[in-house]
Each structure stands twice: as C-alpha cells, then as structure tokens.
Amino acid sequence: MSAENGKNGTPDTPAGPRPEPLRFYGTTWVNHDNGYTARRVGLAVGSLVVAAAACFVLRVAYQGLQIADIGSFVSLLMIVMFAVCSALAFRHSWSAFTSRPDPDRQASMRGLLAIGFVGSLLAYFFRTFTEAPGEALHRAEYEKARENYEKRTTRRTGNPSKKRRRK
C-alpha cells in the first residue's frame, strides 16, 4: 500500500525503485541536496580526526611495549603488523566503494580489517573528496533499476488488434 497525500488520491512518492540509503547520507546522494556537501565535509574531517586519535592510541600502546622492554623484535613485529593490516584494509575499503564485496571474503577478512581500521578510516577520508563513499556503486545500481523499471512500464501506442499483418 502506498501513502496518499490526501488531496486527490495520488501517492506521495513516485512509483518504481527507491534509492538505497548510504550510511550517514541517507538518500541525499541522489540529488546532492539536504546538506549533502556539509555531510561530506563533516565526515571527511571526522574520519581524519578519528584516524589521528587511533594513531595516538596505537602510539601509546607501542610506548607501553617499550616500557615493558619486551624486545625490539616484538616491537618491530607490531609495527609491521599494523602497517600491513592498515594497507590491506585501505585497499579492501577502497574497492568496496566501487563494487559489492563478496560476503564470504568479507567475513574471512573481518579480523584483518579490525586490526587495520586506520586504513579503512583513511580510505573513507580520501573517498569523500570525490563523492560520498559508495555513491558511484549505488548510483549505477539505482540508474539500472530505474532504466529497467521504465522499460517494463512503458505502454504501447495504438490498438494491437488493428495492426497490419506482414505478408
């Protein structure tokens, strides 16, 4: 059932496929309205601030290992682990903005993405300079759905029973 506007029985929302909302943006990405630009700027700054805070926390953890004097090998191993995991998380997050990730692969990489969360935050930060992260993927899917809907709902003109037969 569709909601009616109460005036003449016409629906409030247009028929057809609806855009999928993006996290933090809702459906403002469709027409770039209702504070879309302000959200992009705010989320870019926010993701960079959170990434910087995360790096500060990692630095404190590293200093804790230095104070514990556990050895240079473990300290080096921790630095390499966070660097590699962050690089992989950055690449995975960046590619997830343009194509749907495989759910099985996503589940298997959950731990790695959790360790490399700084890379995911930086990917989000850099992506907001061009678009809302994931906007291109959602826009392509939405436009294809609209196109398919238009093809299905276009009406023929004329009476088909009066159509001339080819000989």
XYZ file of C-alpha atoms in Angstrom:
167
model
C 0.000 0.000 0.000
C 1.308 3.428 -0.836
C 0.722 6.509 1.226
C -1.615 9.027 -0.328
C -1.306 12.758 0.013
C -4.987 13.208 0.902
C -5.803 15.661 -1.884
C -6.637 13.605 -4.913
C -5.502 10.089 -4.144
C -2.076 10.375 -5.744
C 0.883 8.782 -3.975
C 3.444 10.996 -2.199
C 6.409 9.086 -3.583
C 6.985 8.258 -7.229
C 6.447 4.696 -8.361
C 9.374 2.493 -9.163
C 12.602 1.541 -7.462
C 13.753 3.559 -4.485
C 17.394 4.558 -3.913
C 19.264 2.606 -1.269
C 20.338 4.890 1.585
C 24.040 5.311 2.322
C 25.304 5.349 5.890
C 25.445 8.934 7.204
C 23.972 10.291 3.935
C 20.573 8.631 3.659
C 19.277 9.276 0.144
C 20.735 12.787 -0.168
C 23.310 11.361 -2.584
C 20.676 11.050 -5.321
C 20.158 14.798 -5.886
C 23.006 16.137 -3.697
C 20.500 18.038 -1.551
C 19.583 18.458 2.132
C 23.099 19.158 3.383
C 24.938 16.634 1.225
C 28.044 18.818 0.848
C 28.129 19.693 4.543
C 27.877 15.995 5.402
C 30.756 15.165 3.078
C 32.951 17.855 4.611
C 31.968 16.899 8.155
C 32.545 13.209 7.579
C 35.897 13.836 5.898
C 37.067 15.861 8.878
C 35.542 13.371 11.303
C 37.174 10.339 9.726
C 40.557 12.095 9.697
C 40.193 13.095 13.364
C 39.231 9.554 14.341
C 42.180 8.151 12.346
C 44.541 10.575 14.110
C 43.093 9.607 17.502
C 43.522 5.927 16.617
C 47.167 6.547 15.693
C 47.643 8.269 19.051
C 46.178 5.242 20.853
C 48.462 2.927 18.862
C 51.428 5.114 19.807
C 50.508 4.835 23.490
C 50.258 1.049 23.094
C 53.679 0.991 21.414
C 55.166 3.059 24.245
C 53.669 0.560 26.675
C 55.562 -2.193 24.889
C 58.745 -0.119 25.040
C 58.307 0.424 28.780
C 57.707 -3.307 29.277
C 61.034 -3.879 27.490
C 59.789 -6.957 25.654
C 62.401 -6.661 22.952
C 62.885 -4.998 19.615
C 61.628 -7.988 17.603
C 58.125 -7.868 19.120
C 58.022 -4.085 18.747
C 59.043 -4.352 15.099
C 56.521 -7.149 14.573
C 53.740 -4.968 15.988
C 54.650 -2.042 13.714
C 54.779 -4.263 10.625
C 51.505 -5.978 11.564
C 49.610 -2.698 11.901
C 51.182 -1.263 8.745
C 50.348 -4.305 6.607
C 46.848 -4.690 8.037
C 46.156 -0.983 7.536
C 47.348 -1.152 3.924
C 45.167 -4.196 3.228
C 42.181 -2.612 4.977
C 42.678 0.576 2.925
C 42.709 -1.394 -0.330
C 39.708 -3.509 0.658
C 37.677 -0.485 1.770
C 38.613 1.474 -1.346
C 37.490 -1.325 -3.663
C 34.288 -1.839 -1.651
C 33.226 1.691 -2.619
C 33.030 0.728 -6.306
C 31.890 -2.912 -6.225
C 29.962 -5.122 -3.839
C 32.394 -7.216 -1.779
C 31.998 -10.970 -1.617
C 30.264 -11.780 1.716
C 32.445 -14.845 2.366
C 35.649 -12.912 1.746
C 34.319 -10.069 3.879
C 33.690 -12.474 6.768
C 37.141 -14.028 6.462
C 38.815 -10.592 6.480
C 36.898 -9.279 9.480
C 39.832 -9.683 11.886
C 42.319 -8.136 9.500
C 40.002 -5.181 8.881
C 39.581 -4.710 12.630
C 43.355 -4.568 13.129
C 43.831 -2.262 10.139
C 40.958 0.069 10.996
C 43.197 3.110 10.450
C 43.486 2.163 6.774
C 39.706 1.924 6.452
C 39.288 5.353 8.047
C 41.846 6.870 5.690
C 40.153 5.279 2.666
C 36.879 6.823 3.801
C 38.601 10.193 4.249
C 40.145 10.209 0.776
C 36.983 8.945 -0.917
C 34.903 11.820 0.454
C 36.927 14.228 -1.709
C 35.267 12.849 -4.867
C 31.908 11.509 -3.667
C 30.054 10.018 -0.762
C 31.805 6.682 -0.214
C 29.846 4.093 -2.195
C 27.859 6.674 -4.147
C 29.105 5.561 -7.578
C 28.118 1.954 -6.899
C 24.691 2.875 -5.550
C 24.072 5.378 -8.354
C 24.892 2.789 -11.044
C 22.597 0.218 -9.419
C 19.799 2.772 -8.948
C 20.008 4.054 -12.531
C 19.960 0.497 -13.876
C 16.915 -0.301 -11.739
C 15.170 2.900 -12.938
C 16.000 2.039 -16.550
C 14.644 -1.499 -16.166
C 11.528 -0.134 -14.482
C 10.951 2.326 -17.320
C 11.318 -0.467 -19.883
C 8.771 -2.601 -18.051
C 6.202 0.145 -17.604
C 6.257 1.890 -20.983
C 2.983 1.451 -22.800
C 2.447 0.567 -26.409
C 0.677 3.033 -28.600
C -2.238 2.049 -30.762
C -4.541 -0.922 -30.793
C -2.613 -4.163 -31.417
C -5.658 -5.849 -32.960
C -5.674 -3.288 -35.771
C -2.028 -3.880 -36.563
C -1.397 -4.844 -40.183
C -0.117 -8.320 -40.729
C 3.079 -8.759 -42.683
C 2.849 -10.954 -45.744
